[in-house]
Coordinates of C-alpha atoms (C1' of nucleotides) in Angstrom, one line a residue:
Chain W
M166 CA 0.0 0.2 0.1
N167 CA 1.6 3.6 -1.2
I168 CA 1.1 6.4 0.6
M169 CA 0.2 8.2 -2.7
D170 CA -2.9 6.0 -2.6
E171 CA -6.6 6.7 -0.8
T172 CA -8.2 9.6 -2.2
P173 CA -12.0 8.7 -2.0
E174 CA -14.5 10.8 -3.6
C175 CA -17.6 11.2 -1.4
A176 CA -19.2 13.6 -3.4
E177 CA -20.7 11.3 -5.7
L178 CA -22.8 10.2 -2.7
F179 CA -25.0 13.3 -4.4
R180 CA -24.9 11.9 -7.6
A181 CA -25.7 8.5 -6.6
Q182 CA -28.9 9.8 -4.3
Q183 CA -30.3 11.6 -7.4
H184 CA -31.1 8.1 -9.1
S185 CA -31.1 5.2 -6.3
E186 CA -33.5 4.8 -3.7
T187 CA -32.4 5.7 -0.2
P188 CA -33.7 6.0 3.6
D189 CA -36.8 8.6 3.7
S190 CA -34.7 11.1 5.7
E191 CA -32.0 11.1 2.7
V192 CA -34.8 11.2 0.0
N193 CA -36.2 14.4 1.4
A194 CA -32.5 16.0 1.8
T195 CA -31.7 15.1 -1.6
S196 CA -34.8 16.2 -3.1
A197 CA -34.6 19.4 -1.4
M198 CA -31.0 19.8 -2.8
M199 CA -32.1 19.0 -6.1
A200 CA -35.1 21.6 -5.8
A201 CA -32.4 24.1 -4.7
A202 CA -29.7 23.7 -7.2
R203 CA -29.4 26.2 -9.9
A204 CA -28.0 24.1 -12.8
T205 CA -25.8 26.0 -15.4
C206 CA -23.9 24.7 -18.8
W207 CA -20.3 25.7 -19.6
R208 CA -17.9 25.8 -22.4
R209 CA -14.4 24.7 -23.0
N210 CA -12.5 27.1 -21.6
Q211 CA -14.9 29.1 -20.4
A212 CA -14.5 31.0 -17.1
C213 CA -17.1 29.6 -14.5
D214 CA -16.0 31.6 -11.5
P215 CA -19.7 33.0 -10.9
V216 CA -20.6 29.2 -9.8
I217 CA -19.0 29.7 -6.2
A218 CA -19.4 33.5 -6.0
R219 CA -20.2 34.8 -2.8
G220 CA -19.7 31.8 -0.9
A221 CA -21.4 29.5 -3.1
V222 CA -21.0 25.8 -3.3
A223 CA -21.2 24.1 -6.7
C224 CA -21.0 20.3 -7.7
V225 CA -19.7 19.0 -11.1
L226 CA -22.5 17.3 -12.9
A227 CA -20.7 16.3 -16.2
G228 CA -17.3 17.4 -17.4
A229 CA -14.8 19.1 -15.6
V230 CA -13.3 22.2 -13.8
R231 CA -10.0 23.2 -13.3
K232 CA -8.8 25.8 -10.5
F233 CA -5.6 27.8 -11.1
A234 CA -3.3 30.5 -10.5
L235 CA -1.1 32.8 -12.9
R236 CA 2.3 33.6 -11.6
S237 CA 3.5 37.3 -12.5
N238 CA 5.9 35.6 -15.0
G239 CA 2.9 34.1 -16.6
Q240 CA 2.9 30.3 -15.4
R241 CA 0.2 28.8 -15.0
Q242 CA -0.1 26.3 -11.6
I243 CA -3.4 24.2 -11.7
I244 CA -4.2 23.8 -8.3
E245 CA -7.0 21.1 -8.6
V246 CA -9.3 19.6 -11.3
N247 CA -12.9 18.7 -10.3
L248 CA -14.2 15.8 -12.0
T249 CA -17.8 15.0 -12.1
G250 CA -19.3 14.4 -8.5
D251 CA -16.9 16.6 -6.9
F252 CA -18.0 19.5 -4.9
L253 CA -16.2 22.8 -5.0
G254 CA -16.2 26.2 -3.3
F255 CA -15.4 25.3 0.3
A256 CA -12.6 27.9 0.7
P257 CA -14.1 31.3 0.2
A258 CA -13.4 32.6 -3.3
N259 CA -9.5 33.8 -3.5
P260 CA -9.4 36.5 -6.1
A261 CA -6.0 34.9 -7.6
F262 CA -7.3 31.9 -7.9
F263 CA -9.4 31.2 -11.9
L264 CA -12.1 28.4 -12.3
E265 CA -12.5 27.3 -15.8
A266 CA -14.6 24.6 -17.6
V267 CA -12.2 21.7 -19.5
S268 CA -14.7 20.3 -21.8
N269 CA -17.9 21.6 -23.5
D270 CA -20.9 20.9 -21.8
T271 CA -19.4 21.0 -18.5
R272 CA -22.5 20.9 -16.4
I273 CA -22.6 22.5 -12.7
A274 CA -25.2 22.6 -10.2
S275 CA -24.3 25.7 -7.6
F276 CA -26.2 26.6 -4.3
T277 CA -25.9 29.8 -2.7
R278 CA -24.7 30.0 1.0
E279 CA -28.1 30.9 2.2
Q280 CA -29.2 27.8 0.6
I281 CA -26.8 25.8 1.9
D282 CA -27.5 27.2 5.3
T283 CA -30.9 26.7 5.2
L284 CA -30.6 23.0 4.1
T285 CA -27.8 22.1 6.4
A286 CA -30.0 23.4 9.2
R287 CA -33.1 21.4 8.4
F288 CA -31.3 18.2 7.1
P289 CA -28.3 16.6 9.4
D290 CA -27.5 14.5 5.7
V291 CA -26.5 17.6 4.0
A292 CA -24.5 19.1 6.9
A293 CA -22.5 15.6 6.7
L294 CA -22.2 15.7 3.1
M295 CA -21.0 19.0 3.2
R296 CA -18.2 18.0 5.7
N297 CA -17.1 15.4 4.0
C298 CA -17.0 16.9 0.8
A299 CA -14.6 19.3 2.1
A300 CA -12.9 16.7 4.0
D301 CA -12.1 15.1 0.2
T302 CA -10.8 18.7 -0.7
I303 CA -8.4 18.7 1.9
R304 CA -7.5 15.0 1.1
R305 CA -7.3 15.6 -2.9
L306 CA -4.9 18.7 -1.8
E307 CA -2.7 16.8 0.7
H308 CA -2.0 13.9 -1.6
H309 CA -1.5 16.3 -4.8
L310 CA 1.0 18.0 -2.2
L311 CA 2.5 14.7 -1.9
V312 CA 2.9 14.5 -5.7
Q313 CA 4.2 17.4 -6.2
S314 CA 6.9 17.5 -3.7
R315 CA 10.5 15.7 -4.3
I316 CA 9.5 12.8 -6.4
T317 CA 11.1 12.7 -9.9
A318 CA 8.9 13.6 -12.9
S319 CA 8.5 9.9 -13.8
E320 CA 6.9 9.1 -10.4
K321 CA 4.6 12.6 -11.1
V322 CA 3.2 11.2 -14.0
G323 CA 2.8 7.8 -12.8
A324 CA 1.4 8.8 -9.9
Y325 CA -1.2 11.3 -11.9
L326 CA -2.1 8.3 -14.2
A327 CA -2.9 5.9 -11.2
T328 CA -5.0 8.8 -9.7
M329 CA -6.9 9.5 -12.7
T330 CA -7.7 5.5 -13.0
R331 CA -9.1 5.4 -9.8
R332 CA -10.6 8.9 -9.5
M333 CA -12.4 8.2 -13.2
R334 CA -13.0 4.7 -12.2
P335 CA -14.0 2.5 -15.2
S336 CA -14.6 -0.1 -12.8
G337 CA -13.2 -3.1 -14.6
T338 CA -11.4 -1.6 -17.9
K339 CA -7.9 -0.6 -17.6
A340 CA -8.4 2.0 -20.1
I341 CA -8.7 6.0 -19.2
V342 CA -9.6 8.9 -21.4
L343 CA -7.4 11.8 -20.2
P344 CA -9.8 14.9 -18.9
I345 CA -7.2 17.4 -19.3
T346 CA -4.2 18.2 -22.4
R347 CA -0.5 17.5 -21.6
Y348 CA -0.3 21.1 -21.0
D349 CA -2.8 21.0 -18.3
I350 CA -1.0 18.0 -16.9
A351 CA 2.1 19.8 -16.9
D352 CA 0.8 22.7 -15.0
H353 CA -0.6 20.7 -12.8
L354 CA 2.4 18.4 -11.9
G355 CA 4.7 21.9 -12.0
I356 CA 6.8 20.1 -15.0
A357 CA 7.4 21.2 -18.4
V358 CA 5.3 19.7 -21.3
E359 CA 8.1 18.2 -22.5
T360 CA 8.7 16.1 -20.0
V361 CA 5.1 15.4 -19.4
S362 CA 5.5 14.0 -23.3
R363 CA 8.7 11.9 -22.7
T364 CA 7.8 10.3 -19.7
M365 CA 4.7 9.0 -21.4
S366 CA 6.8 8.2 -24.2
A367 CA 9.2 6.3 -21.7
L368 CA 6.3 4.4 -20.3
R369 CA 4.8 3.3 -23.7
R370 CA 8.3 1.9 -24.4
R371 CA 8.9 0.0 -21.4
G372 CA 5.5 -1.7 -22.1
S373 CA 3.4 -0.1 -18.7
I374 CA 0.9 1.8 -20.9
V375 CA -0.3 1.9 -24.5
L376 CA -1.0 5.0 -26.0
R377 CA -4.1 4.2 -28.2
T378 CA -4.5 8.0 -29.0
P379 CA -2.6 10.5 -26.8
R380 CA -5.6 10.9 -24.7
D381 CA -6.8 7.5 -24.6
I382 CA -4.5 5.4 -22.5
E383 CA -4.6 1.6 -21.7
I384 CA -2.6 0.6 -18.5
R385 CA -0.9 -2.6 -19.0
D386 CA 1.1 -2.7 -15.8
P387 CA -0.4 -0.5 -12.8
S388 CA 2.6 -1.7 -10.4
M389 CA 4.6 0.1 -12.6
L390 CA 3.1 3.4 -12.3
F391 CA 4.6 4.3 -9.0
D392 CA 8.3 4.0 -8.8
I393 CA 9.7 3.9 -12.0
Chain Z
M474 CA -0.5 42.0 -4.4
N475 CA 0.9 38.7 -4.6
I476 CA -0.7 35.5 -5.2
M477 CA 1.6 33.9 -2.5
D478 CA -0.3 36.4 -0.3
E479 CA -3.6 35.6 1.9
T480 CA -3.8 32.8 4.2
P481 CA -5.7 34.2 6.9
E482 CA -6.2 32.4 10.3
C483 CA -9.7 32.4 11.7
A484 CA -8.9 29.7 14.3
E485 CA -7.7 32.1 16.4
L486 CA -11.1 33.7 16.9
F487 CA -11.0 30.6 19.3
R488 CA -8.2 31.8 21.4
A489 CA -9.6 35.2 21.3
Q490 CA -12.8 34.0 22.4
Q491 CA -11.1 32.6 25.3
H492 CA -10.1 35.8 26.8
S493 CA -12.3 38.8 25.7
E494 CA -15.8 39.5 25.9
T495 CA -18.2 38.2 23.3
P496 CA -22.1 38.7 22.7
D497 CA -24.2 36.4 24.8
S498 CA -24.6 33.5 22.3
E499 CA -20.7 33.3 21.7
V500 CA -20.1 33.6 25.1
N501 CA -22.2 30.4 25.8
A502 CA -20.6 28.6 22.7
T503 CA -16.9 29.4 23.9
S504 CA -17.6 28.1 27.3
A505 CA -19.5 24.9 26.2
M506 CA -16.3 24.3 23.6
M507 CA -13.9 25.4 26.6
A508 CA -15.6 23.0 29.0
A509 CA -15.9 19.7 26.5
A510 CA -12.1 20.4 25.5
R511 CA -9.3 18.0 26.9
A512 CA -6.2 19.5 26.8
T513 CA -3.2 17.5 26.5
C514 CA 0.5 18.5 26.6
W515 CA 3.4 17.1 24.7
R516 CA 7.2 17.0 24.4
R517 CA 9.2 17.9 21.2
N518 CA 9.1 15.0 18.2
Q519 CA 6.4 12.7 20.3
A520 CA 3.8 11.6 18.2
C521 CA 0.6 13.1 18.9
D522 CA -1.8 11.2 16.4
P523 CA -4.4 10.4 19.1
V524 CA -5.7 13.8 19.5
I525 CA -7.3 13.5 16.1
A526 CA -8.1 9.6 16.4
R527 CA -11.6 8.4 15.3
G528 CA -12.8 11.6 13.8
A529 CA -11.4 14.2 16.5
V530 CA -10.8 17.9 16.1
A531 CA -8.4 19.5 17.7
C532 CA -6.8 23.2 18.3
V533 CA -3.0 23.8 18.9
L534 CA -3.1 26.1 22.0
A535 CA 0.5 26.3 22.3
G536 CA 3.5 25.4 20.6
A537 CA 3.3 23.8 16.9
V538 CA 2.4 20.4 15.5
R539 CA 3.9 19.2 12.3
K540 CA 1.9 16.4 9.8
F541 CA 4.1 14.6 7.7
A542 CA 4.4 11.5 5.1
L543 CA 7.4 9.0 4.8
R544 CA 8.0 7.9 1.3
S545 CA 9.3 4.5 0.6
N546 CA 12.9 5.6 0.3
G547 CA 12.9 7.2 3.4
Q548 CA 12.2 10.7 2.6
R549 CA 10.0 12.6 5.0
Q550 CA 7.4 15.3 3.7
I551 CA 5.8 17.6 5.9
I552 CA 2.2 18.5 4.8
E553 CA 1.5 21.2 7.1
V554 CA 2.5 22.8 10.1
N555 CA -0.2 23.8 12.6
L556 CA 0.9 26.8 14.9
T557 CA -0.9 28.1 18.0
G558 CA -4.4 28.7 17.3
D559 CA -4.5 26.3 14.0
F560 CA -7.2 23.5 14.3
L561 CA -6.6 20.3 12.7
G562 CA -8.3 16.9 11.9
F563 CA -11.0 18.1 9.2
A564 CA -9.7 15.0 6.9
P565 CA -10.5 12.1 8.7
A566 CA -7.6 10.3 9.8
N567 CA -5.0 8.9 7.2
P568 CA -2.8 6.0 8.2
A569 CA -0.2 7.0 5.8
F570 CA 0.4 10.6 7.4
F571 CA 2.1 11.3 11.2
L572 CA 1.4 13.9 13.7
E573 CA 4.5 15.2 16.0
A574 CA 4.9 18.1 18.4
V575 CA 7.5 20.3 17.0
S576 CA 8.6 21.9 20.5
N577 CA 8.2 21.2 24.3
D578 CA 5.2 22.1 25.9
T579 CA 3.1 22.0 23.0
R580 CA -0.4 21.9 24.1
I581 CA -3.4 20.7 22.2
A582 CA -7.1 20.7 23.1
S583 CA -9.0 17.9 21.4
F584 CA -12.8 17.2 20.9
T585 CA -14.4 13.9 20.1
R586 CA -16.5 13.6 16.8
E587 CA -19.4 13.6 19.7
Q588 CA -18.7 16.4 21.2
I589 CA -18.3 18.4 18.0
D590 CA -21.7 16.9 16.8
T591 CA -23.6 18.1 19.9
L592 CA -21.9 21.3 20.2
T593 CA -22.4 22.3 16.6
A594 CA -26.3 21.2 16.9
R595 CA -26.7 23.6 20.1
F596 CA -24.4 26.4 18.8
P597 CA -24.4 27.7 15.2
D598 CA -21.1 29.9 16.1
V599 CA -19.5 26.2 16.6
A600 CA -20.7 25.0 13.3
A601 CA -19.7 28.2 11.5
L602 CA -16.1 28.1 13.4
M603 CA -15.5 24.6 12.2
R604 CA -16.3 25.6 8.6
N605 CA -14.1 28.5 8.6
C606 CA -11.2 26.5 10.0
A607 CA -11.5 23.9 7.7
A608 CA -11.5 26.3 4.9
D609 CA -8.4 27.7 6.3
T610 CA -7.0 24.5 6.0
I611 CA -7.9 24.3 2.6
R612 CA -6.5 27.8 1.9
R613 CA -3.2 26.9 3.2
L614 CA -2.8 23.6 1.4
E615 CA -3.6 25.7 -1.8
H616 CA -1.0 28.5 -0.9
H617 CA 1.4 25.8 -0.1
L618 CA 0.8 23.9 -3.2
L619 CA 1.5 27.5 -4.8
V620 CA 5.0 27.5 -3.1
Q621 CA 5.9 24.0 -3.9
S622 CA 5.5 23.8 -7.6
R623 CA 7.5 25.2 -10.0
I624 CA 9.1 28.4 -8.2
T625 CA 12.7 28.3 -7.7
A626 CA 14.4 27.3 -4.3
S627 CA 14.9 31.2 -3.5
E628 CA 11.3 31.7 -4.1
K629 CA 10.2 28.7 -1.7
V630 CA 12.4 30.0 0.9
G631 CA 11.5 33.7 0.4
A632 CA 7.5 32.9 0.7
Y633 CA 8.3 30.5 3.5
L634 CA 10.0 33.3 5.6
A635 CA 6.9 35.6 4.2
T636 CA 4.1 33.1 5.2
M637 CA 6.2 32.8 8.8
T638 CA 6.1 36.4 9.5
R639 CA 2.5 36.7 8.5
R640 CA 1.2 33.8 10.5
M641 CA 2.9 34.2 13.7
R642 CA 2.1 37.9 13.3
P643 CA 4.5 39.9 16.1
S644 CA 2.4 42.9 14.7
G645 CA 5.1 45.3 14.5
T646 CA 8.7 43.5 15.1
K647 CA 10.0 42.6 11.8
A648 CA 11.9 39.4 13.6
I649 CA 10.7 36.0 13.9
V650 CA 12.1 33.2 15.8
L651 CA 11.1 30.1 13.4
P652 CA 9.3 27.5 15.0
I653 CA 10.8 24.4 13.0
T654 CA 14.7 23.4 11.7
R655 CA 16.0 23.9 8.8
Y656 CA 15.8 20.2 8.2
D657 CA 11.9 20.5 8.9
I658 CA 12.1 23.6 6.4
A659 CA 13.7 21.5 3.9
D660 CA 11.2 18.6 4.1
H661 CA 8.0 21.2 4.3
L662 CA 9.5 22.9 1.0
G663 CA 10.6 19.9 -0.6
I664 CA 14.0 20.9 -1.0
A665 CA 17.3 19.8 0.3
V666 CA 18.8 21.3 3.6
E667 CA 21.9 22.4 1.9
T668 CA 19.8 24.5 -0.5
V669 CA 17.8 25.9 2.6
S670 CA 21.1 26.9 4.1
R671 CA 22.4 28.3 0.9
T672 CA 19.8 30.4 0.4
M673 CA 19.4 32.0 4.0
S674 CA 23.0 32.4 3.4
A675 CA 22.4 34.4 0.1
L676 CA 19.6 36.4 1.6
R677 CA 21.8 37.5 4.5
R678 CA 24.6 38.5 1.9
R679 CA 22.4 40.7 0.1
G680 CA 21.1 42.5 3.4
S681 CA 17.6 41.3 2.9
I682 CA 17.6 39.3 6.4
V683 CA 19.7 39.4 9.3
L684 CA 20.4 36.2 11.1
R685 CA 20.9 37.1 14.7
T686 CA 20.6 33.3 15.4
P687 CA 20.0 30.4 12.9
R688 CA 16.7 30.4 14.2
D689 CA 16.1 34.0 14.7
I690 CA 15.9 36.2 11.9
E691 CA 15.0 39.8 11.6
I692 CA 13.4 40.6 8.2
R693 CA 15.4 43.9 6.9
D694 CA 13.5 43.9 3.3
P695 CA 10.3 42.1 3.2
S696 CA 9.5 43.0 -0.6
M697 CA 13.0 41.2 -1.5
L698 CA 11.5 37.9 -0.2
F699 CA 9.4 37.0 -3.2
D700 CA 11.1 37.0 -6.2
I701 CA 14.9 37.2 -5.5
Chain U
dC737 C1' 34.3 16.3 28.2
dG738 C1' 32.4 14.1 24.5
dG739 C1' 28.9 13.1 21.0
dG740 C1' 25.5 14.1 18.4
dC741 C1' 22.4 17.4 16.3
dG742 C1' 21.7 21.2 14.0
dC743 C1' 23.9 24.4 10.4
dT744 C1' 26.9 26.0 7.0
dT745 C1' 30.2 25.9 2.9
dG746 C1' 32.7 23.5 -1.4
dA747 C1' 32.7 20.3 -5.5
dT748 C1' 30.5 17.4 -8.2
dT749 C1' 26.6 15.2 -10.9
dT750 C1' 22.0 15.2 -12.8
dG751 C1' 17.5 15.3 -13.6
dA752 C1' 14.6 18.6 -16.0
dA753 C1' 13.8 23.3 -17.9
dT754 C1' 14.5 25.6 -22.0
dC755 C1' 15.6 26.1 -26.6
dA756 C1' 14.7 24.4 -31.3
dA757 C1' 11.8 21.7 -34.8
dA758 C1' 9.1 18.5 -36.5
dC759 C1' 4.4 15.8 -36.9
dT760 C1' -0.3 14.9 -36.3
dG761 C1' -5.2 15.6 -36.7
dG762 C1' -9.6 17.8 -36.7
dG763 C1' -11.7 22.0 -37.6
dT764 C1' -12.2 26.1 -40.8
dG765 C1' -12.6 28.8 -44.8
dG766 C1' -11.5 29.3 -49.6
Chain K
dC1216 C1' -13.5 18.9 -51.4
dC1217 C1' -8.9 20.4 -50.3
dA1218 C1' -5.7 23.1 -48.5
dC1219 C1' -4.7 25.3 -44.9
dC1220 C1' -4.1 26.3 -40.3
dC1221 C1' -2.9 25.8 -35.5
dA1222 C1' -3.5 23.5 -31.2
dG1223 C1' -1.6 20.0 -29.4
dT1224 C1' 1.9 16.4 -29.1
dT1225 C1' 6.6 14.5 -29.6
dT1226 C1' 11.8 14.0 -30.0
dG1227 C1' 16.4 15.8 -30.0
dA1228 C1' 20.2 19.3 -28.2
dT1229 C1' 21.7 22.7 -24.8
dT1230 C1' 22.0 24.8 -20.3
dC1231 C1' 21.3 25.3 -15.6
dA1232 C1' 19.5 24.6 -10.6
dA1233 C1' 19.6 22.1 -7.3
dA1234 C1' 20.6 17.3 -5.7
dT1235 C1' 24.2 14.8 -3.8
dC1236 C1' 28.4 13.9 -1.7
dA1237 C1' 32.1 15.2 1.3
dA1238 C1' 33.5 18.0 5.1
dG1239 C1' 34.0 21.0 9.1
dC1240 C1' 32.2 24.2 12.6
dG1241 C1' 29.4 25.6 17.0
dC1242 C1' 26.7 24.4 20.9
dC1243 C1' 23.5 22.1 23.4
dC1244 C1' 22.6 18.3 26.4
dG1245 C1' 23.6 14.2 28.7

DNA sequence: CGGGCGCTTGATTTGAATCAAACTGGGTGG
DNA sequence: CCACCCAGTTTGATTCAAATCAAGCGCCCG
């Protein structure tokens, strides 16, 4: 068991609740949340900061959202990538950070601060959901901090692929379609695009992965993703 | 205004409440929290994981606590340093992480999961405090992620000194006593000890700081801490 | 008084950034 | 429909910042 493992996604509890049967209290909580939610749709590369404006909280229903900062020298640092089912907005908006939709048809449900307060006051389940999703965010950040620091570029890319395989859970298939470009991966891992590309090629050459297309990757040997 | 700025510490609200006059509802919330708190004292380098065992939440009353992971190659990565007034324990315990007291006489008040639930149910202020402290944790992690990735060793050390000056707020004096060793700083910033030392020396040579002792630092030119 | 921990400085090595250039494929406009 | 274009990707050559290796110093604590 590697310290890089373990980043559960509790937020998809919300998604799950939308479709499955749950105890009475939860059904009420879920329907109340769904009634309050304001869903919006965003295009690729479109700024979607409004979804968490003024303390709002939001849930990614489809697509993905990237949160990033721009350095004074123009470099972009992607702090976090939120996939379908993730909640965001737990840290009050910092003007230095930006939110963008990663793909077309990125759908996001948002809740105002007041709506969340009302819901949490009425439904303990919603309060627990919020707590768990904030904890998820912390865990994702801590995990990413581990990946960012010290380890080699190969390990970063390997850890990224492993994390994506887990988070997108195709549950069975060993193939994933990367949600973001090489440039995004580079800015997320804090390395150069060329290095990302070179590392992918190295993994391909040694048979750990198969690049069906640059984005569509088949994991041949998951164990080789960690400590190349 | 630099993207590296802004990491407010809301947790000291709790400390403040212990001593100052506050509205009635908050006085009750504070006294209820203080009544529930179980304070413990820890020695330097002592493991203090129990304070957040089984979902407990804790507040550093004095001293400091470091949270770290050990890599398979023995390298230590310090995820976060919690100073006096900080709350910790919002991400359910991950067995890969360890907590240690940084200095002797590190005092920590801890609250069981049940106590927190009871308190938040009775006092909205406690719920808000918990939310804000979790948000603080997220902000600290995001900020540290920015420091970790991409920027040079000089910028990392400069950012660390700037952050410490702000978080320890001696409010007036330009001097700080670093709470952790060079080794800790290195493991926190993800660089080698030698690099930390060299960078400090470089800052001293160019007159940005004065090293009264290795730990007691006077900031001469705060603006030079950012982009050496 | 000795030992070890924390800190500093120097020499050498190395992994990744940078610079440079070519390839691919999907979409657009002529 | 085809040519072009451009964003995304890949590979190679060179450079450079920081890791590693090596060694000495001061001092706190036992």
